[in-house]
Short mmCIF file of C-alpha atoms in Angstrom, two decimals:
data_model
loop_
_atom_site.label_atom_id
_atom_site.label_comp_id
_atom_site.label_asym_id
_atom_site.label_seq_id
_atom_site.Cartn_x
_atom_site.Cartn_y
_atom_site.Cartn_z
CA MET A 594 -3.09 76.20 56.22
CA THR A 595 -1.33 73.59 54.07
CA SER A 596 1.82 71.97 55.42
CA THR A 597 3.93 73.40 52.57
CA PHE A 598 3.29 77.06 52.03
CA LYS A 599 4.28 78.90 48.83
CA ALA A 600 5.60 82.10 50.36
CA GLY A 601 6.60 83.87 47.17
CA HIS A 602 8.81 83.87 44.10
CA PHE A 603 11.94 82.51 45.83
CA GLN A 604 10.59 80.87 48.95
CA THR A 605 8.52 78.01 50.38
CA VAL A 606 7.79 77.31 54.05
CA ASP A 607 7.05 73.95 55.66
CA PHE A 608 4.65 74.04 58.63
CA SER A 609 4.21 70.25 58.92
CA ILE A 610 6.00 69.93 62.30
CA ALA A 611 4.12 71.59 65.14
CA ASP A 612 7.04 73.20 67.00
CA GLN A 613 9.20 74.32 64.09
CA VAL A 614 9.13 75.94 60.69
CA VAL A 615 11.44 75.01 57.82
CA ILE A 616 12.18 77.76 55.31
CA GLN A 617 13.53 76.98 51.84
CA ASP A 618 14.84 80.13 50.23
CA GLN A 619 16.60 80.10 46.86
CA LEU A 620 18.80 83.03 47.92
CA TYR A 621 19.60 82.03 51.50
CA GLY A 622 19.21 78.24 51.57
CA SER A 623 17.39 76.02 54.08
CA HIS A 624 16.71 77.18 57.64
CA THR A 625 14.92 75.47 60.52
CA VAL A 626 13.30 77.84 63.02
CA SER A 627 12.39 76.47 66.44
CA GLU A 628 12.26 79.50 68.78
CA PRO A 629 8.63 79.53 70.03
CA VAL A 630 7.96 83.23 69.41
CA LEU A 631 9.26 83.03 65.85
CA VAL A 632 7.33 79.83 65.11
CA GLU A 633 4.10 81.34 66.41
CA LEU A 634 4.60 84.58 64.48
CA LEU A 635 5.44 82.75 61.25
CA ARG A 636 2.21 80.78 61.57
CA SER A 637 0.05 83.79 62.49
CA PRO A 638 -2.61 85.01 60.02
CA ALA A 639 -1.28 88.55 60.31
CA LEU A 640 2.02 87.45 58.80
CA THR A 641 0.94 84.70 56.39
CA ARG A 642 -1.56 87.06 54.71
CA LEU A 643 1.49 88.91 53.34
CA ALA A 644 2.07 86.00 50.96
CA GLY A 645 -0.86 87.47 49.02
CA VAL A 646 0.70 90.96 48.86
CA HIS A 647 3.18 91.64 46.07
CA GLN A 648 6.28 93.74 46.69
CA HIS A 649 5.69 95.57 43.41
CA GLY A 650 2.00 96.19 43.89
CA ILE A 651 0.14 96.38 40.59
CA SER A 652 3.28 95.50 38.56
CA GLY A 653 3.52 92.21 40.43
CA LEU A 654 -0.20 91.53 40.26
CA LEU A 655 -0.13 91.96 36.47
CA ASN A 656 2.93 89.69 36.16
CA LEU A 657 5.09 92.52 34.83
CA THR A 658 7.65 91.82 37.56
CA PRO A 659 8.44 88.62 39.51
CA ARG A 660 5.81 87.85 42.13
CA VAL A 661 8.01 88.53 45.13
CA THR A 662 5.79 88.91 48.20
CA ARG A 663 5.85 90.90 51.41
CA PHE A 664 5.92 87.61 53.33
CA GLU A 665 9.06 86.27 51.68
CA HIS A 666 10.71 89.68 52.06
CA SER A 667 9.80 89.80 55.77
CA VAL A 668 11.21 86.31 56.26
CA GLY A 669 14.25 87.26 54.21
CA ALA A 670 15.02 90.28 56.39
CA PHE A 671 14.67 88.03 59.45
CA LEU A 672 17.05 85.45 57.95
CA LEU A 673 19.64 88.13 57.21
CA VAL A 674 19.81 89.44 60.78
CA ARG A 675 19.75 85.86 62.06
CA TYR A 676 22.66 85.03 59.76
CA VAL A 677 24.87 87.77 61.27
CA GLY A 678 24.03 86.73 64.85
CA ALA A 679 21.36 89.23 65.89
CA GLY A 680 19.54 88.79 69.17
CA LEU A 681 16.06 87.29 69.29
CA ASP A 682 14.38 90.67 69.70
CA GLU A 683 16.06 91.99 66.54
CA GLN A 684 15.05 88.84 64.65
CA VAL A 685 11.44 89.41 65.73
CA ALA A 686 11.65 93.07 64.68
CA ALA A 687 12.93 92.06 61.24
CA LEU A 688 10.16 89.53 60.79
CA LEU A 689 7.47 92.08 61.74
CA HIS A 690 8.86 95.20 60.06
CA ASP A 691 6.35 95.07 57.16
CA VAL A 692 3.44 93.42 58.96
CA SER A 693 1.07 96.36 58.43
CA HIS A 694 1.51 96.56 54.67
CA THR A 695 -1.79 96.71 52.81
CA THR A 696 -2.88 94.99 49.66
CA MET A 697 -0.88 96.06 46.58
CA SER A 698 1.82 97.54 48.83
CA HIS A 699 2.76 101.14 48.01
CA VAL A 700 -0.05 101.71 45.51
CA VAL A 701 -2.11 102.76 48.50
CA ASP A 702 0.34 105.58 49.29
CA PHE A 703 -0.62 107.29 46.03
CA ALA A 704 -4.29 106.58 46.68
CA LEU A 705 -4.80 107.71 50.28
CA CYS A 706 -1.76 109.60 51.59
CA LYS A 707 -1.77 113.37 51.74
CA PRO A 708 1.27 115.35 50.46
CA GLY A 709 4.15 115.09 52.90
CA GLU A 710 2.80 112.04 54.72
CA GLY A 711 4.89 108.89 55.07
CA SER A 712 3.94 105.46 53.84
CA PHE A 713 0.34 104.51 54.57
CA HIS A 714 1.27 101.23 56.25
CA GLU A 715 3.61 103.06 58.64
CA GLN A 716 0.98 105.67 59.54
CA HIS A 717 -1.54 102.96 60.38
CA LYS A 718 0.73 100.31 61.87
CA ASP A 719 -0.49 100.70 65.46
CA ARG A 720 -4.11 100.75 64.33
CA TYR A 721 -3.69 97.54 62.33
CA VAL A 722 -1.55 95.62 64.83
CA LYS A 723 -4.18 96.13 67.55
CA THR A 724 -6.62 94.11 65.43
CA THR A 725 -4.26 91.11 65.30
CA GLN A 726 -2.91 88.45 67.64
CA ILE A 727 0.60 89.89 67.45
CA PRO A 728 0.56 91.84 70.77
CA ASP A 729 -0.63 88.73 72.63
CA ILE A 730 2.00 86.54 70.93
CA LEU A 731 4.75 88.97 71.83
CA ALA A 732 3.54 89.30 75.43
CA ARG A 733 3.42 85.52 75.86
CA HIS A 734 7.06 85.27 74.89
CA GLY A 735 8.55 88.05 76.98
CA PHE A 736 8.05 91.04 74.68
CA GLY A 737 5.18 92.70 76.48
CA ASP A 738 6.75 96.11 75.88
CA LEU A 739 6.14 95.50 72.14
CA LYS A 740 9.52 97.07 71.30
CA PRO A 741 10.09 94.72 68.33
CA LEU A 742 7.19 96.45 66.58
CA ASP A 743 9.38 99.56 66.31
CA GLU A 744 11.99 98.47 63.77
CA GLU A 745 13.71 101.86 63.98
CA LEU A 746 15.15 100.70 67.32
CA TYR A 747 17.05 97.91 65.57
CA PRO A 748 19.91 99.13 63.35
CA LEU A 749 20.51 95.79 61.65
CA VAL A 750 16.89 95.92 60.45
CA GLU A 751 16.55 99.60 59.51
CA MET A 752 19.15 102.22 58.70
CA PRO A 753 18.87 105.45 56.71
CA ALA A 754 19.78 105.20 53.03
CA PRO A 755 22.25 104.68 51.46
CA HIS A 756 23.55 102.36 54.22
CA LEU A 757 22.91 98.64 54.26
CA CYS A 758 20.23 97.16 56.50
CA ALA A 759 18.32 93.90 56.36
CA ASP A 760 15.20 95.51 54.89
CA ARG A 761 17.09 97.29 52.09
CA LEU A 762 19.46 94.39 51.40
CA ASP A 763 16.77 91.73 51.20
CA TYR A 764 14.45 93.55 48.81
CA GLY A 765 17.50 94.65 46.84
CA LEU A 766 18.82 91.11 46.41
CA ARG A 767 15.39 89.68 45.56
CA ASP A 768 14.77 92.32 42.94
CA CYS A 769 18.32 92.32 41.55
CA VAL A 770 18.16 88.55 41.00
CA GLY A 771 14.47 88.37 40.08
CA LEU A 772 14.77 91.17 37.52
CA GLY A 773 17.91 89.69 35.99
CA LYS A 774 20.29 92.42 37.22
CA MET A 775 22.41 90.05 39.31
CA SER A 776 23.26 86.33 39.21
CA PHE A 777 22.32 83.87 41.93
CA GLU A 778 26.03 83.22 42.38
CA ASP A 779 26.79 86.88 43.11
CA SER A 780 23.86 87.13 45.52
CA ARG A 781 25.21 84.17 47.49
CA ARG A 782 28.72 85.61 47.51
CA ILE A 783 27.29 88.86 48.88
CA LEU A 784 25.55 86.93 51.66
CA GLU A 785 28.80 85.15 52.55
CA SER A 786 30.52 88.55 52.72
CA LEU A 787 27.92 90.02 55.09
CA LYS A 788 28.59 90.65 58.78
CA ALA A 789 27.53 92.88 61.66
CA PHE A 790 30.09 95.53 62.62
CA PRO A 791 31.61 95.88 65.15
CA SER A 792 29.45 93.04 66.47
CA ALA A 793 25.86 91.86 66.37
CA THR A 794 25.29 93.08 69.94
CA SER A 795 27.05 96.46 69.85
CA PRO A 796 24.77 99.47 70.43
CA ASP A 797 26.34 101.01 67.28
CA ARG A 798 26.02 97.89 65.14
CA PHE A 799 25.37 97.98 61.41
CA LEU A 800 25.70 95.71 58.40
CA VAL A 801 28.85 95.70 56.29
CA LEU A 802 30.34 93.68 53.46
CA GLN A 803 33.86 92.31 53.62
CA ASP A 804 34.63 92.62 49.90
CA ALA A 805 34.61 95.93 48.04
CA GLN A 806 34.09 94.35 44.63
CA LEU A 807 30.99 92.54 45.85
CA ALA A 808 29.78 95.80 47.37
CA LEU A 809 30.24 97.42 43.95
CA ILE A 810 28.28 94.65 42.22
CA LEU A 811 25.45 95.12 44.71
CA ALA A 812 25.45 98.92 44.47
CA ARG A 813 25.41 98.94 40.67
CA SER A 814 22.71 96.27 40.42
CA TYR A 815 20.57 98.13 42.96
CA GLN A 816 20.95 101.35 40.98
CA THR A 817 19.88 99.55 37.80
CA CYS A 818 16.73 98.28 39.53
CA ASP A 819 15.94 101.85 40.52
CA ARG A 820 16.35 103.08 36.95
CA ASP A 821 14.45 100.23 35.30
CA VAL A 822 11.68 99.47 37.81
CA TRP A 823 11.46 101.30 41.15
CA GLY A 824 11.88 104.78 39.67
CA ASN A 825 10.73 103.94 36.16
CA PRO A 826 7.91 106.18 34.86
CA SER A 827 6.20 103.26 33.08
CA HIS A 828 5.76 101.41 36.37
CA GLY A 829 4.89 104.68 38.09
CA ASP A 830 2.11 105.23 35.56
CA LEU A 831 0.56 101.87 36.49
CA TYR A 832 0.70 102.81 40.17
CA ILE A 833 -0.96 106.19 39.62
CA ARG A 834 -3.75 104.79 37.45
CA THR A 835 -4.46 102.00 39.93
CA ALA A 836 -4.29 104.41 42.86
CA LYS A 837 -6.92 106.68 41.30
CA LEU A 838 -9.29 103.73 41.02
CA MET A 839 -8.55 102.58 44.54
CA ALA A 840 -9.07 106.06 46.00
CA SER A 841 -12.39 106.54 44.22
CA LEU A 842 -13.77 103.18 45.34
CA ILE A 843 -12.65 103.56 48.96
CA ARG A 844 -13.77 107.16 49.39
CA SER A 845 -17.18 106.34 47.97
CA ARG A 846 -17.38 103.36 50.39
CA ARG A 847 -17.95 100.93 47.55
CA VAL A 848 -14.85 99.18 48.92
CA GLU A 849 -14.12 99.36 52.65
CA GLU A 850 -10.74 100.69 53.80
CA GLU A 851 -10.40 97.84 56.31
CA GLU A 852 -10.32 95.39 53.39
CA LEU A 853 -6.86 96.73 52.57
CA TRP A 854 -5.61 94.52 55.42
CA THR A 855 -7.91 91.52 54.96
CA LEU A 856 -7.75 90.73 51.24
CA SER A 857 -4.94 89.52 49.01
CA ASP A 858 -3.99 91.53 45.94
CA GLU A 859 -6.02 89.21 43.71
CA ALA A 860 -9.06 89.29 45.99
CA PHE A 861 -8.91 93.08 46.37
CA TRP A 862 -8.62 93.52 42.59
CA ALA A 863 -11.67 91.28 42.16
CA LYS A 864 -13.53 93.32 44.79
CA MET A 865 -12.62 96.53 42.98
CA ARG A 866 -13.89 95.13 39.70
CA GLN A 867 -17.15 94.02 41.31
CA ALA A 868 -17.72 97.48 42.80
CA ALA A 869 -16.54 99.51 39.80
CA ASN A 870 -18.82 101.35 37.40
CA ALA A 871 -18.51 100.85 33.64
CA GLN A 872 -15.86 103.54 33.19
CA GLU A 873 -13.76 102.19 36.05
CA GLN A 874 -14.08 98.63 34.75
CA ASP A 875 -12.82 99.85 31.39
CA ALA A 876 -9.81 101.40 33.11
CA MET A 877 -9.12 98.07 34.84
CA ASP A 878 -9.44 96.25 31.52
CA ARG A 879 -6.79 98.53 30.02
CA LEU A 880 -4.44 97.94 32.93
CA GLU A 881 -4.82 94.19 32.49
CA SER A 882 -4.45 94.12 28.71
CA GLU A 883 -2.04 96.88 27.70
CA GLY A 884 1.05 95.70 29.56
CA LEU A 885 3.85 98.05 30.57
CA PRO A 886 3.27 101.43 28.93
CA ASP A 887 5.85 103.23 26.81
CA GLY A 888 7.68 105.55 29.17
CA LYS A 889 8.12 108.37 26.66
CA GLY A 890 6.42 111.51 27.92
CA LEU A 891 5.49 109.96 31.26
CA LEU A 892 6.51 111.67 34.48
CA ILE A 893 7.88 109.98 37.58
CA PRO A 894 5.25 110.18 40.34
CA LYS A 895 5.74 113.00 42.84
CA GLY A 896 7.36 111.79 46.02
CA ALA A 897 9.18 108.91 44.34
CA LYS A 898 12.60 108.18 45.82
CA ILE A 899 15.97 108.09 44.12
CA ARG A 900 17.38 104.84 45.43
CA THR A 901 21.13 104.23 45.66
CA LEU A 902 23.38 102.18 47.93
CA ASP A 903 26.75 103.05 49.43
CA PRO A 904 27.59 99.88 51.39
CA ASP A 905 30.10 100.09 54.19
CA VAL A 906 33.04 97.73 53.69
CA CYS A 907 35.20 96.14 56.37
CA SER A 908 37.67 93.46 55.35
CA SER A 909 38.31 90.58 57.73
CA ALA A 910 41.75 92.04 58.46
CA SER A 911 40.45 95.53 59.30
CA ASP A 912 38.88 97.07 62.38
CA LYS A 913 37.37 99.97 60.42
CA ALA A 914 34.28 100.17 58.19
CA THR A 915 34.56 102.50 55.21
CA PRO A 916 31.86 103.53 52.69
CA LEU A 917 32.32 102.06 49.24
CA SER A 918 32.35 105.57 47.75
CA VAL A 919 35.45 106.37 49.85
CA LEU A 920 37.23 103.15 48.97
CA LEU A 921 36.39 103.52 45.27
CA PRO A 922 36.18 107.21 44.31
CA GLU A 923 35.07 106.21 40.81
CA TYR A 924 31.91 104.80 42.37
CA ALA A 925 31.34 108.07 44.26
CA THR A 926 31.43 109.89 40.91
CA GLU A 927 29.17 107.32 39.28
CA LYS A 928 26.61 107.54 42.08
CA GLN A 929 26.53 111.32 42.08
CA GLU A 930 26.13 111.44 38.30
CA TYR A 931 23.21 109.03 38.57
CA ILE A 932 21.56 111.10 41.32
CA ARG A 933 21.99 114.33 39.33
CA ALA A 934 20.52 112.73 36.21
CA ARG A 935 17.53 111.44 38.16
CA GLN A 936 17.00 114.79 39.88
CA ALA A 937 16.88 116.47 36.47
CA ILE A 938 14.16 114.06 35.38
CA TYR A 939 12.22 114.53 38.64
CA ALA A 940 12.45 118.30 38.24
CA GLN A 941 10.28 118.02 35.12
CA ASN A 942 7.28 117.08 37.29
#
């Protein structure tokens, strides 16, 4: 491993000092990590391999979206809970919440998941983690119960939509800025407005913003990302076409399923091309050369989410957290109109 590690679109990591890791993140600034468990996890192959896995799967691989990676997102979620004062166990949980993601991220869900199943990486998390050094690292540092591998136990890391949590906020900020839906300045103001309510150690803790206007900027930018990328039929078409190729190659054993966790996106794509027949290679050529397809007449993939945010807001002078949609009824109307419009499109499937 080189001393300076390119973690993704917004982030580099310096491993040159043995007992610490220095993270340079364009959204969150410079951070020095010295807690032994975090240092060891950040250096582990199970985590660093995620620098070769794009958040946007095939769209990222083909340079149609910024090359944000699962590694930088995992580190970003960790930095967010650290920023608001989370305990060490919650910081570990944030860092590991995506550790079982496969190559090309959620493309695999369309390739190998059966109807009604959750995300592939969540179904196979235990199976994958057992093949790594992570259980031993956690046990060495006082986490032998492996609780930090269950991010659902940590409300600053994971909360049901449309609430804020570190996972949702980090990928939202990276995409909002990376896709040009939000300025760097606004993303930093949002970070400065972030806190844990009622405290970082309360059993009922959750993330809030202290400024309603910043919450509105975030919610609207997030909704735009959903419309233009996450729930966009053109991007969905790329996922479905790639997933069909992936499924065919894996089910015929021309590509091994275990390679989903051992190869980067680029290496897995190359392996697919090597194993593909002439017709499949032609399909890969078209994916590489045609760019983002025209969305007219394309359907949104079945099972796709409608993503919105309704951040809770608690001003510094208040002891109560209130959803943005309650504080600003016009946003409640806007959000519901967006959801209804998206549902009408989804109903065409």
